[in-house]
């Protein structure tokens, strides 16, 4: 904060000039200065920053997964044997579902909105259900489920610590 702003605040607090005995207004000005610092204005803190960074990384991963599913649908990847039309209806349905929901989750996660986390949670639960309960569709990849659950646990820990930093 510059000198003119401090003097202006001091004048509004009842002191036009600061002298040797004006420690109280100076403390008030310093308090106002601390309250209007960039961290206080945005409400950002270290755990909140870490949470937003984590959400952005998850958004990029969700976008990659969504684009991968769209590449499968459009035929950019895979040969004639793995063409979208040659797959079962269940596989096609799951692939289209994940192609759409992963990209929606990516947008929500990038914006760090609550609905983005909910849609991302829906993709994690959907992946777990398809991989564990219907292994014939995608092959029952337990590693994908485990990684998803670890990322979900990391999100919950970061969200918990971020919420604890904010005053009630």
PDB file of C-alpha atoms in Angstrom, residues 10-147:
ATOM      1  CA  UNK A  10      -5.510   7.532   8.680  1.00  0.00           C
ATOM      2  CA  UNK A  11      -7.544  10.636   7.859  1.00  0.00           C
ATOM      3  CA  UNK A  12     -10.747   8.568   7.691  1.00  0.00           C
ATOM      4  CA  UNK A  13      -9.943   7.105  11.097  1.00  0.00           C
ATOM      5  CA  UNK A  14      -9.801  10.531  12.664  1.00  0.00           C
ATOM      6  CA  UNK A  15      -6.135  11.383  12.306  1.00  0.00           C
ATOM      7  CA  UNK A  16      -5.020  13.759   9.627  1.00  0.00           C
ATOM      8  CA  UNK A  17      -1.318  13.370  10.195  1.00  0.00           C
ATOM      9  CA  UNK A  18       0.778  10.826  11.978  1.00  0.00           C
ATOM     10  CA  UNK A  19       3.078  11.861  14.753  1.00  0.00           C
ATOM     11  CA  UNK A  20       5.238  10.113  17.308  1.00  0.00           C
ATOM     12  CA  UNK A  21       2.253   9.273  19.539  1.00  0.00           C
ATOM     13  CA  UNK A  22       0.015   7.944  16.768  1.00  0.00           C
ATOM     14  CA  UNK A  23       0.709   4.227  17.188  1.00  0.00           C
ATOM     15  CA  UNK A  24      -2.968   3.272  17.479  1.00  0.00           C
ATOM     16  CA  UNK A  25      -4.027   4.612  14.060  1.00  0.00           C
ATOM     17  CA  UNK A  26      -0.892   3.136  12.492  1.00  0.00           C
ATOM     18  CA  UNK A  27      -1.879  -0.249  13.920  1.00  0.00           C
ATOM     19  CA  UNK A  28      -5.370   0.192  12.536  1.00  0.00           C
ATOM     20  CA  UNK A  29      -3.958   1.108   9.136  1.00  0.00           C
ATOM     21  CA  UNK A  30      -1.675  -1.936   9.241  1.00  0.00           C
ATOM     22  CA  UNK A  31      -4.662  -4.095  10.163  1.00  0.00           C
ATOM     23  CA  UNK A  32      -6.628  -2.733   7.216  1.00  0.00           C
ATOM     24  CA  UNK A  33      -3.580  -3.269   5.018  1.00  0.00           C
ATOM     25  CA  UNK A  34      -3.332  -6.884   6.137  1.00  0.00           C
ATOM     26  CA  UNK A  35      -7.044  -7.424   5.593  1.00  0.00           C
ATOM     27  CA  UNK A  36      -6.857  -6.078   2.054  1.00  0.00           C
ATOM     28  CA  UNK A  37      -3.838  -8.103   1.031  1.00  0.00           C
ATOM     29  CA  UNK A  38      -4.297 -10.275  -2.072  1.00  0.00           C
ATOM     30  CA  UNK A  39      -4.598 -13.455  -0.003  1.00  0.00           C
ATOM     31  CA  UNK A  40      -7.343 -11.987   2.161  1.00  0.00           C
ATOM     32  CA  UNK A  41      -9.240 -10.562  -0.807  1.00  0.00           C
ATOM     33  CA  UNK A  42      -9.339 -13.805  -2.748  1.00  0.00           C
ATOM     34  CA  UNK A  43      -9.669 -16.070   0.263  1.00  0.00           C
ATOM     35  CA  UNK A  44      -6.938 -18.237  -1.190  1.00  0.00           C
ATOM     36  CA  UNK A  45      -4.728 -20.215   1.100  1.00  0.00           C
ATOM     37  CA  UNK A  46      -2.168 -22.941   0.658  1.00  0.00           C
ATOM     38  CA  UNK A  47      -4.578 -25.882   0.878  1.00  0.00           C
ATOM     39  CA  UNK A  48      -7.107 -24.172  -1.358  1.00  0.00           C
ATOM     40  CA  UNK A  49      -4.379 -23.497  -3.896  1.00  0.00           C
ATOM     41  CA  UNK A  50      -3.302 -27.134  -3.737  1.00  0.00           C
ATOM     42  CA  UNK A  51      -6.910 -28.252  -4.189  1.00  0.00           C
ATOM     43  CA  UNK A  52      -7.380 -26.051  -7.256  1.00  0.00           C
ATOM     44  CA  UNK A  53      -4.099 -27.316  -8.718  1.00  0.00           C
ATOM     45  CA  UNK A  54      -5.217 -30.911  -8.105  1.00  0.00           C
ATOM     46  CA  UNK A  55      -8.579 -30.192  -9.756  1.00  0.00           C
ATOM     47  CA  UNK A  56      -6.818 -28.719 -12.784  1.00  0.00           C
ATOM     48  CA  UNK A  57      -4.601 -31.804 -13.126  1.00  0.00           C
ATOM     49  CA  UNK A  58      -7.688 -34.020 -12.850  1.00  0.00           C
ATOM     50  CA  UNK A  59      -9.388 -31.849 -15.480  1.00  0.00           C
ATOM     51  CA  UNK A  60      -6.527 -32.434 -17.909  1.00  0.00           C
ATOM     52  CA  UNK A  61      -6.645 -36.183 -17.241  1.00  0.00           C
ATOM     53  CA  UNK A  62     -10.423 -36.232 -17.712  1.00  0.00           C
ATOM     54  CA  UNK A  63     -10.076 -34.332 -20.969  1.00  0.00           C
ATOM     55  CA  UNK A  64      -7.477 -36.809 -22.226  1.00  0.00           C
ATOM     56  CA  UNK A  65      -9.723 -39.735 -21.282  1.00  0.00           C
ATOM     57  CA  UNK A  66     -12.750 -38.110 -22.916  1.00  0.00           C
ATOM     58  CA  UNK A  67     -10.839 -37.365 -26.117  1.00  0.00           C
ATOM     59  CA  UNK A  68      -9.534 -40.949 -26.119  1.00  0.00           C
ATOM     60  CA  UNK A  69     -13.114 -42.234 -26.026  1.00  0.00           C
ATOM     61  CA  UNK A  70     -14.088 -39.870 -28.838  1.00  0.00           C
ATOM     62  CA  UNK A  71     -11.104 -41.113 -30.847  1.00  0.00           C
ATOM     63  CA  UNK A  72     -12.432 -44.650 -30.383  1.00  0.00           C
ATOM     64  CA  UNK A  73     -15.901 -43.593 -31.521  1.00  0.00           C
ATOM     65  CA  UNK A  74     -14.704 -41.709 -34.589  1.00  0.00           C
ATOM     66  CA  UNK A  75     -12.166 -44.357 -35.574  1.00  0.00           C
ATOM     67  CA  UNK A  76      -8.984 -42.313 -35.167  1.00  0.00           C
ATOM     68  CA  UNK A  77      -7.433 -45.101 -33.113  1.00  0.00           C
ATOM     69  CA  UNK A  78      -7.697 -48.851 -33.566  1.00  0.00           C
ATOM     70  CA  UNK A  79      -7.947 -50.989 -36.650  1.00  0.00           C
ATOM     71  CA  UNK A  80     -10.796 -52.766 -38.384  1.00  0.00           C
ATOM     72  CA  UNK A  81     -11.074 -55.353 -35.609  1.00  0.00           C
ATOM     73  CA  UNK A  82     -11.452 -52.747 -32.882  1.00  0.00           C
ATOM     74  CA  UNK A  83     -13.675 -50.380 -34.866  1.00  0.00           C
ATOM     75  CA  UNK A  84     -16.563 -48.848 -32.979  1.00  0.00           C
ATOM     76  CA  UNK A  85     -19.132 -50.544 -35.203  1.00  0.00           C
ATOM     77  CA  UNK A  86     -17.572 -53.974 -34.600  1.00  0.00           C
ATOM     78  CA  UNK A  87     -17.954 -53.747 -30.806  1.00  0.00           C
ATOM     79  CA  UNK A  88     -20.877 -54.939 -28.721  1.00  0.00           C
ATOM     80  CA  UNK A  89     -23.760 -52.608 -27.958  1.00  0.00           C
ATOM     81  CA  UNK A  90     -22.802 -52.558 -24.280  1.00  0.00           C
ATOM     82  CA  UNK A  91     -19.251 -51.465 -25.127  1.00  0.00           C
ATOM     83  CA  UNK A  92     -20.551 -48.804 -27.517  1.00  0.00           C
ATOM     84  CA  UNK A  93     -22.963 -47.469 -24.900  1.00  0.00           C
ATOM     85  CA  UNK A  94     -20.294 -47.287 -22.208  1.00  0.00           C
ATOM     86  CA  UNK A  95     -17.818 -45.639 -24.576  1.00  0.00           C
ATOM     87  CA  UNK A  96     -20.283 -42.941 -25.649  1.00  0.00           C
ATOM     88  CA  UNK A  97     -21.259 -42.355 -22.013  1.00  0.00           C
ATOM     89  CA  UNK A  98     -17.639 -41.889 -20.934  1.00  0.00           C
ATOM     90  CA  UNK A  99     -16.832 -39.774 -24.005  1.00  0.00           C
ATOM     91  CA  UNK A 100     -19.467 -37.257 -22.928  1.00  0.00           C
ATOM     92  CA  UNK A 101     -19.218 -37.370 -19.136  1.00  0.00           C
ATOM     93  CA  UNK A 102     -15.412 -37.174 -19.003  1.00  0.00           C
ATOM     94  CA  UNK A 103     -15.389 -33.941 -21.009  1.00  0.00           C
ATOM     95  CA  UNK A 104     -18.187 -32.441 -18.902  1.00  0.00           C
ATOM     96  CA  UNK A 105     -16.235 -33.380 -15.768  1.00  0.00           C
ATOM     97  CA  UNK A 106     -13.101 -31.815 -17.256  1.00  0.00           C
ATOM     98  CA  UNK A 107     -14.841 -28.464 -17.699  1.00  0.00           C
ATOM     99  CA  UNK A 108     -16.284 -28.531 -14.193  1.00  0.00           C
ATOM    100  CA  UNK A 109     -12.992 -29.555 -12.622  1.00  0.00           C
ATOM    101  CA  UNK A 110     -11.050 -26.891 -14.500  1.00  0.00           C
ATOM    102  CA  UNK A 111     -13.457 -24.232 -13.246  1.00  0.00           C
ATOM    103  CA  UNK A 112     -13.221 -25.750  -9.734  1.00  0.00           C
ATOM    104  CA  UNK A 113     -16.999 -25.806  -9.406  1.00  0.00           C
ATOM    105  CA  UNK A 114     -18.892 -28.092  -7.033  1.00  0.00           C
ATOM    106  CA  UNK A 115     -20.797 -29.690  -9.909  1.00  0.00           C
ATOM    107  CA  UNK A 116     -17.486 -30.541 -11.563  1.00  0.00           C
ATOM    108  CA  UNK A 117     -16.452 -32.594  -8.554  1.00  0.00           C
ATOM    109  CA  UNK A 118     -19.862 -34.296  -8.522  1.00  0.00           C
ATOM    110  CA  UNK A 119     -19.636 -35.203 -12.211  1.00  0.00           C
ATOM    111  CA  UNK A 120     -16.073 -36.433 -11.675  1.00  0.00           C
ATOM    112  CA  UNK A 121     -17.282 -38.558  -8.757  1.00  0.00           C
ATOM    113  CA  UNK A 122     -19.966 -39.949 -11.078  1.00  0.00           C
ATOM    114  CA  UNK A 123     -17.297 -40.958 -13.594  1.00  0.00           C
ATOM    115  CA  UNK A 124     -15.264 -42.681 -10.873  1.00  0.00           C
ATOM    116  CA  UNK A 125     -18.273 -44.609  -9.588  1.00  0.00           C
ATOM    117  CA  UNK A 126     -19.326 -45.480 -13.147  1.00  0.00           C
ATOM    118  CA  UNK A 127     -15.837 -46.723 -13.964  1.00  0.00           C
ATOM    119  CA  UNK A 128     -15.757 -48.845 -10.818  1.00  0.00           C
ATOM    120  CA  UNK A 129     -19.187 -50.331 -11.533  1.00  0.00           C
ATOM    121  CA  UNK A 130     -18.370 -51.186 -15.141  1.00  0.00           C
ATOM    122  CA  UNK A 131     -14.938 -52.583 -14.338  1.00  0.00           C
ATOM    123  CA  UNK A 132     -16.019 -54.608 -11.299  1.00  0.00           C
ATOM    124  CA  UNK A 133     -19.596 -55.652 -12.024  1.00  0.00           C
ATOM    125  CA  UNK A 134     -19.486 -55.922 -15.807  1.00  0.00           C
ATOM    126  CA  UNK A 135     -15.933 -57.040 -16.623  1.00  0.00           C
ATOM    127  CA  UNK A 136     -16.993 -58.276 -20.068  1.00  0.00           C
ATOM    128  CA  UNK A 137     -17.497 -54.705 -21.294  1.00  0.00           C
ATOM    129  CA  UNK A 138     -14.053 -53.226 -20.598  1.00  0.00           C
ATOM    130  CA  UNK A 139     -12.154 -56.214 -19.267  1.00  0.00           C
ATOM    131  CA  UNK A 140     -12.311 -55.771 -15.492  1.00  0.00           C
ATOM    132  CA  UNK A 141      -9.243 -53.566 -15.050  1.00  0.00           C
ATOM    133  CA  UNK A 142      -8.740 -53.474 -11.274  1.00  0.00           C
ATOM    134  CA  UNK A 143      -5.737 -51.166 -11.627  1.00  0.00           C
ATOM    135  CA  UNK A 144      -7.942 -48.433 -13.148  1.00  0.00           C
ATOM    136  CA  UNK A 145     -10.383 -48.764 -10.257  1.00  0.00           C
ATOM    137  CA  UNK A 146      -7.579 -48.616  -7.687  1.00  0.00           C
ATOM    138  CA  UNK A 147      -6.039 -45.501  -9.260  1.00  0.00           C
TER     139      UNK A 147
END
